[in-house]
Amino acid sequence: MNLPTPKNLLALMGLGQRASSLPALDENNRLCRKLDQTRPLEEYVYTVLDTELTGLSARKEEIVSIGAVRVRGLAIVPGESFSILVRPSIPLPKTSTLIHRITPEAIAEAPPLAEVLPGLIEFCKGTLIVGHHVGLDMSFLNRACKKNHGRPLANPCLDTMRMAMLWREKRTPSHYEQYNLSISYVLTDLAREFELPRFTAHDALGDALQTAYLFIYLAKKIAGNRPLTLRELFRAGQSWRWYM
Amino acid sequence: MNAGIQPAGYDSIITFLESTLPFSELERQSLVRLARGCLVDFFPAGTRLLRRGITEVDGLYLIQKGAIRLFLEDEGILMDIRTEGASLGALSLFNGEKAAMDAETVEDTFIIKIPRERFFEAVHLNPGIPRFYLKSFADTFLSKAFEEMRCKTLPAHEDHSLHLFSNPVGDLVSREPVSVPFGLSIQAAAKEMIRHNTGSLLFREPSGEICGIITDTDLRKAMALGLDLQAPAETIMTTPVESIDAGAVCFDALLTMMSKNIHHLVVKSNNRLQGIISSHDIMLLQGRSPMSVFREIASRTTIPGLYPLHDSITPVIRTLVQQGAKAGNITRMIAILNDQIMSKLLDLMLRELGPPPVKFCLLLMGSEGRREQTFATDQDNALVTENCGVDFLERAAETYFSAFTERMVAHLINCGFPRCPGDMMASNPQWRGSLDAWKNRVTTWTTAPEPERVLASSVFFDFRGVYGHKDLAENLRLHVTNACAGKDLFLRYLAAECLNSKPPLTFFKNFMVEKDGAHKNTLDIKTRGLLPFMDFARVMALYYGIRETSTLGRLELLHQEGHLSRDLFHEAREAFEFLLHSRLMHQLEQMEQGVPPDNRLDPGTLSALEKRTLREAFGVITPLHGVLREVFRLNMA
């Protein structure tokens, strides 16, 4: 009886069949590992990202659209953006269509995630990834990266939801705040609370832009009048998610 | 792969530019080019964006959300507050100079920045953009003249914020603090607060020591949290209570409140409880908001109590001027405050004299009718009563109102409204009458115009009802509008009268001033400058059946209904506001020097820019007269 080789074993487990190395991903991960954390926030380049999904389970569900915008010098560069519809391998559930308004017809002609991924990786190359509850988006993207290219993205991630919590803690004015009945960390609620310009919710690019506005708002608010380094920000919000 | 491509991230920028002048005029293609090059930046409140003469302006800043304050730091002058959709930096970009003003964000502000090269690329392709900004340069020019006038009149004056540094906290305490023993329920505490009409309540320990405070805000929070009203008040009480010494200045109190984020402080002197002050008390100390005068008027219960209130209007006006309000708004505010004083006076008089035998309405005429009062306001008032048709009622009314108006005029003089030299006041029987009597008078004026009637009518026709049954005034206004329609002869008389007041400029565009006498070298800005605009607006309004009485309002409606070209309307409006402003500043200065205000401006005291603007303002009178000549065919007469 033939014992499975490591490669066969991966195949048996349903992993890595089509995994092929991608130079851009290797380059990205190399850049990210070298990242110096001691520079002020405005010196990094960020990719603010949002995905729309067929559902919330990272194991079963899939991505149907991706939106991303560039932030450079803590200013949004709307001219550099990434926005695409993706055709999932499973049928699009009606419940998800009701949330993000993407219909099965709209994605009938769209490319599958495997085709889209190299473009997205290129867009994210060497940047910090920012998202609202970014762990969810990253678990979907990394699953696809591993499946298609054998390894996940090494980009450090910043979660605007955690930054919002940090900002709230920082400015909690009185002990009454703990009784505040209206605390929410939903993106649209935060946008309303901080009086940011508003975008269409549950549209990947709209949410990415909304998150970008929230990000530069929070980054500058938390920093106050002095330069804040990435390391200081990570330390301030102790439970940051890192995906290396 | 293209099937999956969705809208780009700059779509939202395009949407913004599409609704923002002058970019809304651009074609889609240009907009896309421009939007692709934009950046979105965020500046927290209080961020300094530009420093005058230092900052290189590297692009056009469009405010997407928030507000920016433009000011001259050295002179301490606020120039402008710009909000959503407005821009910053165009002037410096075109001139290639450094920032012309200091700029700071007032709120958290999102900016859409068009980098310098992109901006000029767009300017090159779209001549509409420079034209738009050049036009606003003309506005800037005008506002600079306003500005110059403002800082000239103001600098010597004390800064009102200084009160914060000189008034001791103890002076603000108006009454003993309300304190209750421990152990009350929330509801009982609220009842105590209502009983004492106070916004805060102190709690005493059995030893007499003060240990906590609850305020309106705490009660509100208790409601929001659904707390049991019978729960002890201590559950929502704040403790310990912050206190301050009675001798500390108000600024310290304000600082303490701000740093601790509280709104109430206990004031102690020699460790003895003296009272409580709230942040509201400190705000009122600045006491120069129109609201505070408003409240004061409302709180008066005696007629002599109203006498000094007219004086408290001057500081309010100064505050408004300092905040950069334009003359049109200021005179409206003066009108509102004067109206309040007058209404309160009549309320109190009616209480004193008993109810009148018939319905009546007090009319204000002239500048008061137009809501264009400045400080030197004579009384111009009249009275219209209901038609009663019953002989004895009419006699009773005459007796009542003759006494009533005599007293009213006397009280108004005490309140700071001088007697009208032409005796156009309700105490004069000629300026009282029933609705029908008034209608007959108006008909006589319009059908058989004679010089003195024309003069009377020009004062009267700006009337508005201020107190009593305003439907009487409305009814009369309707009659005036109808009576004038088609009375070409009468209106031509009025129009011809307007042409008599020539702009006070010599052939060489110098000012025509009084050659000798007490008013040598001065210029009457009211009769020579403002009246031609008022007369023009009135006669045109009567001709076209417009019922509005204010000059600016009349001009606006004339323009809207297509009787006045857009350009001339804008010029007339700006010129009129500038003249009104000049007059207001002149009088404000006089009031503060204790001189009775007049309308005599000495052009010698004006700066070059003011002179130039004044000259241009007078210059607008000529084209307005041209309109009158054409409309009333006066050249053919």
Coordinates of N, CA and C in Angstrom, one line a residue, chain B residues 487-595:
Chain B
K487 N -52.7 103.9 -10.7 CA -52.7 105.3 -10.4 C -51.5 105.9 -11.0
D488 N -51.3 105.9 -12.3 CA -50.1 106.2 -13.0 C -49.7 107.7 -12.6
L489 N -50.6 108.5 -12.6 CA -50.4 109.9 -12.3 C -49.7 110.1 -11.0
F490 N -50.3 109.5 -10.0 CA -49.7 109.6 -8.6 C -48.3 109.0 -8.5
L491 N -48.2 107.8 -9.1 CA -46.9 107.1 -9.1 C -45.8 107.8 -9.8
R492 N -46.3 108.5 -10.9 CA -45.3 109.3 -11.7 C -44.8 110.5 -10.9
Y493 N -45.7 111.0 -10.1 CA -45.4 112.0 -9.1 C -44.3 111.6 -8.2
L494 N -44.6 110.4 -7.6 CA -43.6 109.8 -6.6 C -42.3 109.6 -7.3
A495 N -42.3 109.0 -8.5 CA -41.1 108.6 -9.2 C -40.3 109.9 -9.6
A496 N -41.0 110.9 -10.0 CA -40.4 112.2 -10.4 C -39.7 112.7 -9.2
E497 N -40.3 112.6 -8.0 CA -39.8 113.1 -6.8 C -38.4 112.4 -6.5
C498 N -38.4 111.0 -6.8 CA -37.2 110.3 -6.5 C -36.0 110.9 -7.3
L499 N -36.3 111.3 -8.6 CA -35.2 111.8 -9.4 C -34.5 113.1 -8.9
N500 N -35.2 113.7 -7.9 CA -34.7 115.0 -7.4 C -33.4 114.7 -6.6
S501 N -33.3 113.5 -6.0 CA -32.1 113.3 -5.2 C -31.0 112.7 -6.0
K502 N -30.1 113.6 -6.4 CA -29.0 113.1 -7.2 C -27.9 112.5 -6.4
P503 N -27.1 111.5 -7.0 CA -26.0 111.0 -6.2 C -25.1 112.1 -5.7
P504 N -24.6 112.1 -4.5 CA -23.7 113.2 -4.0 C -22.3 113.1 -4.5
L505 N -22.2 113.1 -5.9 CA -20.8 113.0 -6.4 C -20.7 114.2 -7.4
T506 N -19.5 114.8 -7.4 CA -19.3 115.8 -8.4 C -18.9 115.2 -9.7
F507 N -18.7 116.1 -10.7 CA -18.4 115.7 -12.0 C -17.1 114.8 -12.0
F508 N -16.2 115.1 -11.1 CA -15.0 114.3 -11.1 C -15.1 113.2 -10.1
K509 N -16.3 112.8 -9.7 CA -16.5 111.7 -8.8 C -15.9 112.0 -7.4
N510 N -15.9 113.3 -7.0 CA -15.6 113.5 -5.6 C -16.9 113.6 -4.9
F511 N -16.8 113.5 -3.6 CA -18.1 113.7 -2.8 C -18.5 115.1 -2.7
M512 N -19.8 115.3 -2.8 CA -20.3 116.6 -2.6 C -20.7 116.7 -1.1
V513 N -20.0 117.6 -0.4 CA -20.2 117.8 1.0 C -20.7 119.2 1.3
E514 N -21.3 119.4 2.5 CA -21.8 120.7 2.9 C -20.6 121.7 2.9
K515 N -20.8 122.8 2.2 CA -19.7 123.8 2.1 C -19.4 124.6 3.4
D516 N -20.5 124.8 4.1 CA -20.3 125.6 5.3 C -21.4 125.3 6.3
G517 N -21.4 126.0 7.4 CA -22.4 125.8 8.5 C -21.9 124.8 9.5
A518 N -22.8 124.4 10.3 CA -22.4 123.5 11.4 C -22.0 122.1 10.9
H519 N -22.5 121.8 9.7 CA -22.1 120.4 9.2 C -21.1 120.5 8.1
K520 N -20.3 121.5 8.1 CA -19.3 121.7 7.1 C -18.5 120.4 6.8
N521 N -18.2 120.1 5.5 CA -17.4 118.9 5.1 C -18.1 117.6 5.5
T522 N -19.3 117.6 5.8 CA -20.0 116.3 6.0 C -21.0 116.0 4.9
L523 N -21.4 114.7 5.0 CA -22.3 114.2 3.9 C -23.5 113.5 4.7
D524 N -24.7 113.9 4.3 CA -25.8 113.2 5.0 C -26.0 111.9 4.3
I525 N -25.6 110.8 5.0 CA -25.6 109.5 4.3 C -27.0 109.0 4.2
K526 N -27.9 109.5 5.0 CA -29.3 109.0 4.9 C -30.0 109.6 3.7
T527 N -30.1 111.0 3.7 CA -30.9 111.6 2.6 C -30.2 111.5 1.3
R528 N -28.8 111.6 1.3 CA -28.1 111.5 0.0 C -27.8 110.1 -0.5
G529 N -27.7 109.2 0.5 CA -27.3 107.8 0.1 C -28.4 106.8 0.2
L530 N -29.0 106.7 1.3 CA -30.0 105.6 1.5 C -31.3 105.9 0.9
L531 N -31.8 107.2 1.1 CA -33.1 107.5 0.6 C -33.4 107.2 -0.9
P532 N -32.5 107.6 -1.8 CA -32.7 107.2 -3.2 C -33.0 105.7 -3.4
F533 N -32.4 104.9 -2.6 CA -32.7 103.4 -2.7 C -34.0 103.1 -2.2
M534 N -34.3 103.7 -1.0 CA -35.6 103.4 -0.4 C -36.8 103.9 -1.3
D535 N -36.6 105.1 -1.8 CA -37.7 105.7 -2.6 C -37.9 104.9 -3.9
F536 N -36.8 104.5 -4.5 CA -36.8 103.7 -5.7 C -37.6 102.4 -5.4
A537 N -37.2 101.7 -4.3 CA -37.8 100.4 -4.0 C -39.3 100.6 -3.7
R538 N -39.7 101.7 -3.0 CA -41.1 101.9 -2.6 C -41.9 102.1 -3.9
V539 N -41.5 103.1 -4.7 CA -42.4 103.4 -5.9 C -42.5 102.2 -6.8
M540 N -41.4 101.5 -7.0 CA -41.5 100.3 -7.9 C -42.4 99.3 -7.2
A541 N -42.3 99.1 -5.9 CA -43.1 98.1 -5.2 C -44.6 98.5 -5.4
L542 N -44.9 99.8 -5.2 CA -46.3 100.2 -5.3 C -46.8 100.0 -6.7
Y543 N -45.9 100.3 -7.7 CA -46.3 100.2 -9.1 C -46.7 98.7 -9.5
Y544 N -45.8 97.8 -9.0 CA -46.0 96.4 -9.3 C -46.8 95.6 -8.3
G545 N -47.5 96.3 -7.4 CA -48.3 95.7 -6.4 C -47.6 94.7 -5.4
I546 N -46.4 95.1 -5.0 CA -45.7 94.3 -4.1 C -46.0 94.8 -2.7
R547 N -46.3 93.9 -1.8 CA -46.8 94.3 -0.4 C -45.7 94.4 0.6
E548 N -44.5 93.8 0.2 CA -43.4 93.9 1.2 C -43.0 95.3 1.5
T549 N -42.5 95.6 2.7 CA -42.1 96.9 3.1 C -40.6 97.2 3.2
S550 N -39.8 96.2 3.4 CA -38.4 96.5 3.6 C -37.7 96.7 2.2
T551 N -36.7 97.6 2.2 CA -36.1 97.9 1.0 C -35.4 96.7 0.3
L552 N -34.7 96.0 1.1 CA -34.0 94.8 0.6 C -35.0 93.8 0.1
G553 N -36.1 93.6 0.8 CA -37.1 92.6 0.5 C -37.8 93.1 -0.8
R554 N -38.1 94.4 -0.9 CA -38.7 94.9 -2.1 C -37.8 94.7 -3.4
L555 N -36.5 95.0 -3.2 CA -35.6 94.8 -4.3 C -35.6 93.4 -4.8
E556 N -35.5 92.5 -3.8 CA -35.5 91.0 -4.0 C -36.7 90.6 -4.8
L557 N -37.9 91.1 -4.4 CA -39.1 90.7 -5.1 C -39.2 91.3 -6.5
L558 N -38.7 92.5 -6.6 CA -38.7 93.2 -7.9 C -37.9 92.3 -8.9
H559 N -36.7 91.9 -8.4 CA -35.9 91.1 -9.2 C -36.5 89.7 -9.6
Q560 N -37.1 89.1 -8.5 CA -37.7 87.8 -8.8 C -38.9 87.9 -9.8
E561 N -39.6 89.0 -9.7 CA -40.7 89.1 -10.6 C -40.3 89.6 -12.0
G562 N -39.0 89.8 -12.1 CA -38.5 90.2 -13.5 C -38.6 91.7 -13.8
H563 N -38.7 92.6 -12.8 CA -38.8 94.0 -13.0 C -37.4 94.7 -12.9
L564 N -36.4 93.9 -12.4 CA -35.1 94.5 -12.1 C -34.1 93.4 -12.6
S565 N -33.2 93.9 -13.4 CA -32.2 92.9 -13.9 C -31.3 92.3 -12.8
R566 N -30.8 91.2 -13.0 CA -30.0 90.5 -12.0 C -28.8 91.3 -11.5
D567 N -28.1 91.9 -12.5 CA -26.9 92.6 -12.2 C -27.3 93.9 -11.4
L568 N -28.3 94.6 -11.8 CA -28.6 95.8 -11.1 C -29.1 95.5 -9.7
F569 N -29.9 94.4 -9.6 CA -30.4 94.0 -8.3 C -29.2 93.7 -7.4
H570 N -28.2 92.9 -7.8 CA -27.1 92.6 -7.0 C -26.3 93.9 -6.6
E571 N -26.1 94.8 -7.6 CA -25.4 96.0 -7.3 C -26.2 96.8 -6.3
A572 N -27.5 97.0 -6.5 CA -28.3 97.8 -5.6 C -28.3 97.2 -4.2
R573 N -28.4 95.9 -4.1 CA -28.5 95.3 -2.8 C -27.2 95.5 -2.0
E574 N -26.1 95.3 -2.7 CA -24.8 95.4 -2.1 C -24.5 96.9 -1.7
A575 N -24.8 97.8 -2.6 CA -24.6 99.2 -2.3 C -25.5 99.6 -1.1
F576 N -26.7 99.2 -1.1 CA -27.6 99.6 0.0 C -27.1 99.1 1.3
E577 N -26.7 97.8 1.3 CA -26.2 97.2 2.6 C -24.9 97.9 3.0
F578 N -24.1 98.3 2.1 CA -22.9 99.0 2.4 C -23.2 100.4 3.1
L579 N -24.1 101.1 2.4 CA -24.5 102.4 3.0 C -25.1 102.3 4.4
L580 N -26.0 101.3 4.5 CA -26.6 101.0 5.8 C -25.6 100.7 6.8
H581 N -24.6 99.9 6.4 CA -23.6 99.5 7.3 C -22.7 100.7 7.7
S582 N -22.4 101.6 6.8 CA -21.6 102.8 7.1 C -22.3 103.6 8.1
R583 N -23.6 103.8 7.9 CA -24.4 104.6 8.8 C -24.4 104.0 10.2
L584 N -24.6 102.7 10.2 CA -24.7 102.0 11.5 C -23.4 102.1 12.3
M585 N -22.3 101.9 11.6 CA -21.0 102.0 12.2 C -20.7 103.4 12.7
H586 N -21.1 104.4 11.9 CA -20.9 105.8 12.3 C -21.7 106.1 13.6
Q587 N -22.9 105.6 13.6 CA -23.8 105.8 14.8 C -23.3 105.0 16.0
L588 N -22.9 103.8 15.8 CA -22.4 103.0 16.9 C -21.2 103.7 17.6
E589 N -20.4 104.3 16.8 CA -19.2 105.0 17.3 C -19.7 106.2 18.1
Q590 N -20.7 107.0 17.6 CA -21.2 108.1 18.3 C -21.8 107.7 19.6
M591 N -22.6 106.6 19.6 CA -23.3 106.2 20.8 C -22.3 105.9 21.9
E592 N -21.2 105.2 21.5 CA -20.2 104.8 22.5 C -19.4 106.0 23.0
Q593 N -19.4 107.1 22.2 CA -18.7 108.3 22.7 C -19.7 109.2 23.4
G594 N -20.9 108.8 23.5 CA -21.9 109.6 24.3 C -22.5 110.7 23.5
V595 N -22.3 110.7 22.1 CA -22.8 111.8 21.3 C -24.1 111.3 20.7

